[in-house]
mmCIF file of C-alpha atoms in Angstrom:
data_model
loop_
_atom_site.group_PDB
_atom_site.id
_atom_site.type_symbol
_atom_site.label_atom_id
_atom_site.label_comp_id
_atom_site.label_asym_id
_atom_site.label_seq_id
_atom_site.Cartn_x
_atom_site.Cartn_y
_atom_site.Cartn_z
ATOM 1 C CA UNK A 30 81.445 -28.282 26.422
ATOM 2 C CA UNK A 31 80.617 -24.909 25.095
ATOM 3 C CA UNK A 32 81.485 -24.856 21.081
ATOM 4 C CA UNK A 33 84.137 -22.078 20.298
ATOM 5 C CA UNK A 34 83.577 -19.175 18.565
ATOM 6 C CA UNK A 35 85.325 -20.998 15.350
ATOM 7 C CA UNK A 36 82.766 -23.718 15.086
ATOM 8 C CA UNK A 37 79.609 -21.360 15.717
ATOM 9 C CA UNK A 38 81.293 -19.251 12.763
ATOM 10 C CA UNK A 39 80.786 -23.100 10.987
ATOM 11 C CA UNK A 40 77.592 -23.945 12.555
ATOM 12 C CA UNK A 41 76.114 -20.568 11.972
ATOM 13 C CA UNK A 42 77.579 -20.906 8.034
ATOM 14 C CA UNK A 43 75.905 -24.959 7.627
ATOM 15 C CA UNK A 44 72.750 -23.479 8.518
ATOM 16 C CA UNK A 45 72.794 -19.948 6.583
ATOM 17 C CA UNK A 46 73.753 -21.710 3.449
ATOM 18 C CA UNK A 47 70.846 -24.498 3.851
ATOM 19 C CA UNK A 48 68.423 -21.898 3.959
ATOM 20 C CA UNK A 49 69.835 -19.703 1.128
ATOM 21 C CA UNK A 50 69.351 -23.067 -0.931
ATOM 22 C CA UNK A 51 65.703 -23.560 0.336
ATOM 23 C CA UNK A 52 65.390 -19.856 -0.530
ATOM 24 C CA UNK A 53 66.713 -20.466 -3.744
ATOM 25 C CA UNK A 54 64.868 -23.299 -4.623
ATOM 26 C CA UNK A 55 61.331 -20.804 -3.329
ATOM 27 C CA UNK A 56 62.731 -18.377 -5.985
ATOM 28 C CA UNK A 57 63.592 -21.076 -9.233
ATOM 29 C CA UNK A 58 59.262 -22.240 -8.521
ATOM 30 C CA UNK A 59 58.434 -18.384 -8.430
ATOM 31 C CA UNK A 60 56.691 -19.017 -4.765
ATOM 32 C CA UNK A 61 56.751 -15.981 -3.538
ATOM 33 C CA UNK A 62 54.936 -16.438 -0.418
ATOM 34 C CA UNK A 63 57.812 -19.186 0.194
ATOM 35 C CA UNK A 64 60.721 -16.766 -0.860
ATOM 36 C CA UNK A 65 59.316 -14.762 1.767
ATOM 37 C CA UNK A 66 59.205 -16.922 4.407
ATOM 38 C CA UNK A 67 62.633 -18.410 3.578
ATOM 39 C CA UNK A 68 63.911 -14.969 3.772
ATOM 40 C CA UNK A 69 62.320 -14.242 7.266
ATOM 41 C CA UNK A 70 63.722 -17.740 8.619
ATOM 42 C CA UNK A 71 67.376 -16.401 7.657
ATOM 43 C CA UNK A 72 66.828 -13.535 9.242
ATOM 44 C CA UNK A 73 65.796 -14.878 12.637
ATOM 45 C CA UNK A 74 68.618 -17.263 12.159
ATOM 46 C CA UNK A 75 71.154 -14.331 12.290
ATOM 47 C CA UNK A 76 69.225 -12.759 15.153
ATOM 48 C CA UNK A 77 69.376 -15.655 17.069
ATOM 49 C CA UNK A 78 73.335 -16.870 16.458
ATOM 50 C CA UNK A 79 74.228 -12.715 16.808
ATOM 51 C CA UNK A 80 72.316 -12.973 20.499
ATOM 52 C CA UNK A 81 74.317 -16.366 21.044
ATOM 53 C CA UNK A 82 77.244 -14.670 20.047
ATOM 54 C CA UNK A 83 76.385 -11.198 22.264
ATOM 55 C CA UNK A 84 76.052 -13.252 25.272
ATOM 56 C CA UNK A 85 79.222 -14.830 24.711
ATOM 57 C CA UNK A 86 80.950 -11.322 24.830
ATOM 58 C CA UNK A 87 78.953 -10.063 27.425
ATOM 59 C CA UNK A 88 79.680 -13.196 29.888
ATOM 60 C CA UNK A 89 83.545 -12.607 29.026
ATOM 61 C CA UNK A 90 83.228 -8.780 30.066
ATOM 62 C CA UNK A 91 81.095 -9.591 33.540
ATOM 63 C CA UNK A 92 83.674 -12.211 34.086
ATOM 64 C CA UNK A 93 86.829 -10.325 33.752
ATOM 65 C CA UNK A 94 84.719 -7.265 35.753
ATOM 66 C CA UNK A 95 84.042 -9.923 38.393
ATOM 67 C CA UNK A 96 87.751 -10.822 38.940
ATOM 68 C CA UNK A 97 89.537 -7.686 38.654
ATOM 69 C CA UNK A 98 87.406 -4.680 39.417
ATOM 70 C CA UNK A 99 84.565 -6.226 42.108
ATOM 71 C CA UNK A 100 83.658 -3.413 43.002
ATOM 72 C CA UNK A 101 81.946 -2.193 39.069
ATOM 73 C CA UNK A 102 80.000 -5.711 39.689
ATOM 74 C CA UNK A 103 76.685 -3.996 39.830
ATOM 75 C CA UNK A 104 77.712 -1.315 37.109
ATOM 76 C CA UNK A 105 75.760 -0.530 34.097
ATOM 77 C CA UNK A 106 76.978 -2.784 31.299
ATOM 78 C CA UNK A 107 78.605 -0.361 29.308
ATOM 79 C CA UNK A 108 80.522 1.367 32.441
ATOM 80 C CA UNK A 109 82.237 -2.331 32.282
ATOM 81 C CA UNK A 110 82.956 -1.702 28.689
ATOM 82 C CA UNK A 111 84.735 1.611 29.681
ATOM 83 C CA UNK A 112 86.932 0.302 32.530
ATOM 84 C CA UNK A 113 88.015 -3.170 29.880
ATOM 85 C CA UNK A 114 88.405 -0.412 27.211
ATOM 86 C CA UNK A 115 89.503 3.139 28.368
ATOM 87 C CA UNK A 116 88.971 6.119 25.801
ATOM 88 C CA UNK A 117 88.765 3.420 22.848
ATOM 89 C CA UNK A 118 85.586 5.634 21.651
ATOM 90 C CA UNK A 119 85.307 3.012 18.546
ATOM 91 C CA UNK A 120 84.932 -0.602 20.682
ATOM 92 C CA UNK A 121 82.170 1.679 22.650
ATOM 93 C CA UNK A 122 80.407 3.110 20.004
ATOM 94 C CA UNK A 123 80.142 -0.298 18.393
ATOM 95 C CA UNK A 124 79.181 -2.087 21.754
ATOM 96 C CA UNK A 125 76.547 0.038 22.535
ATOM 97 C CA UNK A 126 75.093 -0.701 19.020
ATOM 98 C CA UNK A 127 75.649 -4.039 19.749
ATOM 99 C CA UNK A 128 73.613 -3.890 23.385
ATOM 100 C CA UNK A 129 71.232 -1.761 21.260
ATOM 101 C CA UNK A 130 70.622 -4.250 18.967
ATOM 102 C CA UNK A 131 70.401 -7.506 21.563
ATOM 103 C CA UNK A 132 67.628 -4.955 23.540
ATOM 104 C CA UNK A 133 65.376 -4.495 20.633
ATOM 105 C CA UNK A 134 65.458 -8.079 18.921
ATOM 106 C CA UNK A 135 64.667 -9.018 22.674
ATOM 107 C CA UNK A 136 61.952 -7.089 22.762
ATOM 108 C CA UNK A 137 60.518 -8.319 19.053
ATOM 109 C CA UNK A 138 57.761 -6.777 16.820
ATOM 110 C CA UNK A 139 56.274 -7.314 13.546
ATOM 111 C CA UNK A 140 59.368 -5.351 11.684
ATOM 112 C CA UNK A 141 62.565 -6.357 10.487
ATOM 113 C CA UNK A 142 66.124 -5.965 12.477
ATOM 114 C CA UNK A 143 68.884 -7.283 9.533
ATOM 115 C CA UNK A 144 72.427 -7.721 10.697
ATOM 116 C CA UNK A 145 75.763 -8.180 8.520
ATOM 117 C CA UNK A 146 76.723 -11.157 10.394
ATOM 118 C CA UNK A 147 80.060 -11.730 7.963
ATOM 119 C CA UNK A 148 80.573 -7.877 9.200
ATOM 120 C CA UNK A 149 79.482 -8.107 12.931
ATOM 121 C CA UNK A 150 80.433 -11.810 14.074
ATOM 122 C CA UNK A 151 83.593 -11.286 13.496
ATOM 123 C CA UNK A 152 84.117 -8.129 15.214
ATOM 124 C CA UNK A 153 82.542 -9.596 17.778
ATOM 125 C CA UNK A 154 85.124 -12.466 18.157
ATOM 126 C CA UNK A 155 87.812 -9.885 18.157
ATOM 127 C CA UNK A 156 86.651 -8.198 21.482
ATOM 128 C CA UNK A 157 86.266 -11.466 22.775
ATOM 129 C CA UNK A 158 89.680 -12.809 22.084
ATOM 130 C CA UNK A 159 91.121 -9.272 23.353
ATOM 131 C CA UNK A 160 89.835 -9.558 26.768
ATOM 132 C CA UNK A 161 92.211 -11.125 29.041
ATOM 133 C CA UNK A 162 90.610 -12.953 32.108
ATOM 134 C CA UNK B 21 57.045 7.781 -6.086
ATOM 135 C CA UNK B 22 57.265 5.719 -3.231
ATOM 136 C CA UNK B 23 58.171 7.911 -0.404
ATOM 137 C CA UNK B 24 55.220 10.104 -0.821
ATOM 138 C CA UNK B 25 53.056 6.983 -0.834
ATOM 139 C CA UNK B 26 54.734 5.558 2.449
ATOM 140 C CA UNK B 27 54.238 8.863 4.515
ATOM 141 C CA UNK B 28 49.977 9.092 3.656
ATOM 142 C CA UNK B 29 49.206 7.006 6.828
ATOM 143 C CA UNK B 30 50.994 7.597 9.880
ATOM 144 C CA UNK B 31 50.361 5.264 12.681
ATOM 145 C CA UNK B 32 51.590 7.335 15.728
ATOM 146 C CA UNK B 33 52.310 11.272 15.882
ATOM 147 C CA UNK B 34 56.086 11.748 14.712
ATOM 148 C CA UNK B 35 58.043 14.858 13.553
ATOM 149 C CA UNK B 36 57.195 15.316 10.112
ATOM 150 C CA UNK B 37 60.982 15.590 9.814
ATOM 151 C CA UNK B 38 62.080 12.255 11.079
ATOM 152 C CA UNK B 39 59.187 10.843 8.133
ATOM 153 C CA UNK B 40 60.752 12.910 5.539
ATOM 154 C CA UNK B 41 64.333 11.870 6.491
ATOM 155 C CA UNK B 42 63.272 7.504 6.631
ATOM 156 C CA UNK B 43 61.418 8.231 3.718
ATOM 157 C CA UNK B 44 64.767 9.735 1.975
ATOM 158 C CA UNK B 45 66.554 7.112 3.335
ATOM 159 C CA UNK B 46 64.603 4.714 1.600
ATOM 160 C CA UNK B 47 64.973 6.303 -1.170
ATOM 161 C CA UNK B 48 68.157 6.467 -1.426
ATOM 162 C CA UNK B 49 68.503 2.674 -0.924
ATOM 163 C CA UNK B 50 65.785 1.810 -3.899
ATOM 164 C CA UNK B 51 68.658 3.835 -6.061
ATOM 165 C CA UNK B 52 71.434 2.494 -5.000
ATOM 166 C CA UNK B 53 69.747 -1.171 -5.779
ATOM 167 C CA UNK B 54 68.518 0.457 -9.038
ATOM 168 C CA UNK B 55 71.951 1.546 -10.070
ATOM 169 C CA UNK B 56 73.328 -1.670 -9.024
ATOM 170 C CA UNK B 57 70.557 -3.912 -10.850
ATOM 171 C CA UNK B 58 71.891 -1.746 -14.124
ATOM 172 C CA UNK B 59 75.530 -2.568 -13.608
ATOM 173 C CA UNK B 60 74.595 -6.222 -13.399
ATOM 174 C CA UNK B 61 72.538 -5.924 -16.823
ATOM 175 C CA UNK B 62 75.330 -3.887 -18.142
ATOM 176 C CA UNK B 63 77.674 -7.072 -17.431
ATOM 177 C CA UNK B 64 74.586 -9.771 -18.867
ATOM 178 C CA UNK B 65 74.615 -7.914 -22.478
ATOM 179 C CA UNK B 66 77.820 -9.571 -23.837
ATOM 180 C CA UNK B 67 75.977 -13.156 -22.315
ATOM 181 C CA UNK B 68 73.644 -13.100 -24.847
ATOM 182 C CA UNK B 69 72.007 -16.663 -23.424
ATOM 183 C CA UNK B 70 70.966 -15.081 -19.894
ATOM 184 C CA UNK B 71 67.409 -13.510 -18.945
ATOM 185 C CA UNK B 72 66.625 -10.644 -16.511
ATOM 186 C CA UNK B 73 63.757 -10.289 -14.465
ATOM 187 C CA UNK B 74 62.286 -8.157 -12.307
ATOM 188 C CA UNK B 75 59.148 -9.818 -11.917
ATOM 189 C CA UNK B 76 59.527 -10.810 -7.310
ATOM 190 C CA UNK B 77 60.021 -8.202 -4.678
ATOM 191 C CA UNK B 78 61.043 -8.327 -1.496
ATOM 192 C CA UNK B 79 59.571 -6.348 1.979
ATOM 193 C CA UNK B 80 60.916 -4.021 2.985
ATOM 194 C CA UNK B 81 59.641 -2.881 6.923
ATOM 195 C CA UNK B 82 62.322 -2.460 9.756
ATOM 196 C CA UNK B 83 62.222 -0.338 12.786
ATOM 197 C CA UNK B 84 62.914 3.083 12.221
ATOM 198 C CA UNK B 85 60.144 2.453 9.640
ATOM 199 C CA UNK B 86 58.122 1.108 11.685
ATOM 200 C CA UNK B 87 58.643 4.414 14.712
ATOM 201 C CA UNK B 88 57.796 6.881 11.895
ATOM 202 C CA UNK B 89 54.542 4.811 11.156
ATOM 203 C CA UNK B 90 55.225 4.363 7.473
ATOM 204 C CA UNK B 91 54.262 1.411 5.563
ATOM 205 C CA UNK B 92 56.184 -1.566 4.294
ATOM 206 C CA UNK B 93 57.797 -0.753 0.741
ATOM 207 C CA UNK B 94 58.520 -3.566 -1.824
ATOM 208 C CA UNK B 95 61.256 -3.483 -3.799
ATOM 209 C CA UNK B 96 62.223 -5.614 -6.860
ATOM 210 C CA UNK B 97 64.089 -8.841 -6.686
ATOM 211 C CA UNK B 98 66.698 -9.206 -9.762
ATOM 212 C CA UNK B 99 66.613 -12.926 -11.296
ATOM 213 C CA UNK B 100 68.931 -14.479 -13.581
ATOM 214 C CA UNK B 101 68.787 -17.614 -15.546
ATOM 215 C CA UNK B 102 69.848 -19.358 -18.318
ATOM 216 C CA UNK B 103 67.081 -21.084 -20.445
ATOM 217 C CA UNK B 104 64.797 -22.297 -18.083
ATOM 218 C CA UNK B 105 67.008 -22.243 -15.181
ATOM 219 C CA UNK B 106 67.682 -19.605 -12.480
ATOM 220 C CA UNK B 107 71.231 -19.098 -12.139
ATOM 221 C CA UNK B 108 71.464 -16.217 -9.667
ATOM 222 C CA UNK B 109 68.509 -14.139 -7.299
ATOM 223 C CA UNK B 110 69.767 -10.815 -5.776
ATOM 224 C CA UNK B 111 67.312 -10.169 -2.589
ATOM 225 C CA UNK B 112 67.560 -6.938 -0.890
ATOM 226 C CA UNK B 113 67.449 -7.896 2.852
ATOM 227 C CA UNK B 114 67.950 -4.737 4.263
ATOM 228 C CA UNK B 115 68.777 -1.297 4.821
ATOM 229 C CA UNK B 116 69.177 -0.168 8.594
ATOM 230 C CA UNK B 117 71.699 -2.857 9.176
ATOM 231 C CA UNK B 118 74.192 -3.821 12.070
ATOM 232 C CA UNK B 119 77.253 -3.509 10.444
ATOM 233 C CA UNK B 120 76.473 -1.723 7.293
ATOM 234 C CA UNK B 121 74.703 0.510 4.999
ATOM 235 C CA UNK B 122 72.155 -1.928 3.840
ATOM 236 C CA UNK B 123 72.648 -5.969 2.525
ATOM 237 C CA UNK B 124 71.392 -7.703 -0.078
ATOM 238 C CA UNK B 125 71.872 -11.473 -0.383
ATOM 239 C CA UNK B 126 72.924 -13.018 -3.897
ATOM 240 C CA UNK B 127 71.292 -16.550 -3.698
ATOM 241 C CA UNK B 128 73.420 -18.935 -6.439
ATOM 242 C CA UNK B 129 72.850 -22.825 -6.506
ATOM 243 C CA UNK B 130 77.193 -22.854 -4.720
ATOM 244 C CA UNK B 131 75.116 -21.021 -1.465
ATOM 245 C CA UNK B 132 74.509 -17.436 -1.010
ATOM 246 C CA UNK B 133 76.759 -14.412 -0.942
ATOM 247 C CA UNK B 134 76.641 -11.437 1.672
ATOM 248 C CA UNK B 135 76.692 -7.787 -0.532
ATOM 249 C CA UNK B 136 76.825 -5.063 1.919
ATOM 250 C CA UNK B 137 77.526 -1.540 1.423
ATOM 251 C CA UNK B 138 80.069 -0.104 3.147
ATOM 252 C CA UNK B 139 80.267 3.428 2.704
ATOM 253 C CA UNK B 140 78.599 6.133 5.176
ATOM 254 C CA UNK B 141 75.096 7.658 5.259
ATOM 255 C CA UNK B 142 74.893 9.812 2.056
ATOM 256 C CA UNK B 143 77.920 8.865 0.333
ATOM 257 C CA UNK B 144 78.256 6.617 -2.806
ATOM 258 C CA UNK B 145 78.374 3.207 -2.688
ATOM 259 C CA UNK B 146 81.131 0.713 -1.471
ATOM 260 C CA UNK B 147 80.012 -2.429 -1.962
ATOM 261 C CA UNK B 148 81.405 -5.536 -0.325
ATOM 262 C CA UNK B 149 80.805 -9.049 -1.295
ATOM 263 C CA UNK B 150 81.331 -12.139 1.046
ATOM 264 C CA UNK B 151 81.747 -15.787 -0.221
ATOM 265 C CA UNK B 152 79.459 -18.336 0.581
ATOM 266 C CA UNK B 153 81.332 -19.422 4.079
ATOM 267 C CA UNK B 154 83.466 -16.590 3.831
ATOM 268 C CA UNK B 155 84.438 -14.014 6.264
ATOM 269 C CA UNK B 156 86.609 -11.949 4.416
ATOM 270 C CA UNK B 157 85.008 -8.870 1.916
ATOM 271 C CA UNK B 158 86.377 -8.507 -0.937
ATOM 272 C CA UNK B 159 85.068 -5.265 -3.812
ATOM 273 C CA UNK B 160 82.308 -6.016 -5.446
ATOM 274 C CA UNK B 161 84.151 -5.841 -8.778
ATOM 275 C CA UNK B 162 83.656 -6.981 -12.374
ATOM 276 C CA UNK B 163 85.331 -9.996 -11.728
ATOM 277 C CA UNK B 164 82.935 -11.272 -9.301
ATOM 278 C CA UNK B 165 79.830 -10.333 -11.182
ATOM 279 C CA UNK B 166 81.176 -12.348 -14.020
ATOM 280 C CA UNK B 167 82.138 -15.195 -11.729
ATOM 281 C CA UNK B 168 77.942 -15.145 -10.580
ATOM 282 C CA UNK B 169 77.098 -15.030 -14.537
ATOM 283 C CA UNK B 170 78.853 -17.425 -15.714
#
């Protein structure tokens, strides 16, 4: 059983806040090396619940493509967006960030990629709920 | 200043433009935390028990960085505590963000809150804050900053 997006929210929270304490606890001993590492752990953790979360929205959108338009199967991802969500201009812009994002965290490097995941997650679960299968 | 330093060693051939324009960029974020490290030791002064220090840093290097070949930049952690004890961190954790206009995490000992700012590229400063376990912003108001002081 797949959890919902609810208790990923929770799961993704539980773990966020355990590291911010570990973080915090780096911080109150002045380790800095720690801090740092603390801070790069929360990081990846966002990456890696805001490509859970991605594929989650991206499964719902080549499902519903699937059913009711077979013949945009082999589309481009963001032709699928299009047909789900004619001329809405913002849930495209902000999709194509989104794909953006899931691209370059996929393809890694020695640099940074921060997300707002209270911002992004639940945007996310909006477009999800608003697809209708 | 920082932004000259950052653009001395370019690792791959880029627009001088695009360098001067992450450089501002970064700039701009190291005074908006700046200006926001002030309002928070505007609000300590009447708490005449709490310390300040900005004594850590945090790295900043992310991708568009990274594309113009500039260098990481570290900028300064805000700390405070009461006595011996750290009461609240404020980590800048980044500026090209998904979502917003840069975040900074406020570590407390009740979990950590999510700032972001909200506003556009080049405008002033909206910041959000987000409970620990919350999903809903709410301003990043006086109110708040006395709640983390306290």
């Amino acid at each position: 059983m797949s959890p919902t997006f609810s208790e990923l929210k929770d799961l993704y929270s539980e773990l966020s806040d355990f590291l911010a304490t570990q973080h915090m606890a780096a911080v109150q001993s002045k380790e800095s090396g720690t801090a740092e590492i603390c801070n790069q752990k929360k990081i990846h953790n966002d990456q890696a619940y805001f490509l859970y979360l991605f594929t989650r929205l991206e499964g719902r959108i080549n499902e519903k493509v699937q059913k009711q338009k077979p013949e945009l199967k082999e589309a481009h991802f963001m032709e699928k967006v299009r047909w789900i969500f004619p001329q809405n201009s913002q849930v495209e812009t902000r999709t194509r960030k989104y794909l953006e994002k899931r691209n370059s965290i996929g393809h890694g490097g020695n640099f940074n990629q921060v997300i707002s995941m209270r911002v992004v997650v639940p945007q996310i679960e909006h477009l999800f709920n608003s697809i209708k299968l | 200043m920082v932004a000259a330093a950052v653009l001395e060693r370019p690792k791959v051939e880029m627009p001088q433009d695009h360098q001067k324009e992450i450089a501002s960029r970064i700039e701009d974020w190291q005074q908006r935390i700046s200006d926001l490290y002030a309002h928070i030791a505007e609000c300590a002064e009447k708490h005449s028990e709490l310390w300040l220090s900005e004594n850590m840093t945090a790295k900043l290097f992310e991708k568009p960085m990274h594309d113009a070949g500039l260098e990481p930049v570290m900028l300064p952690v805000l700390n405070v505590g009461r006595g011996k004890g750290l009461i609240v961190s404020f980590q800048p954790i980044g500026l090209w963000v998904l979502g917003a206009n840069g975040r900074m995490d406020i570590l407390t000992h009740n979990g950590a809150y999510e700032l972001i700012d909200e506003a556009e590229v080049g405008q002033p400063p909206n910041w959000q804050v987000f409970a620990p376990g919350s999903w809903e912003a709410k301003p990043f108001d006086h109110e708040v900053v006395e709640r983390l002081l306290s």
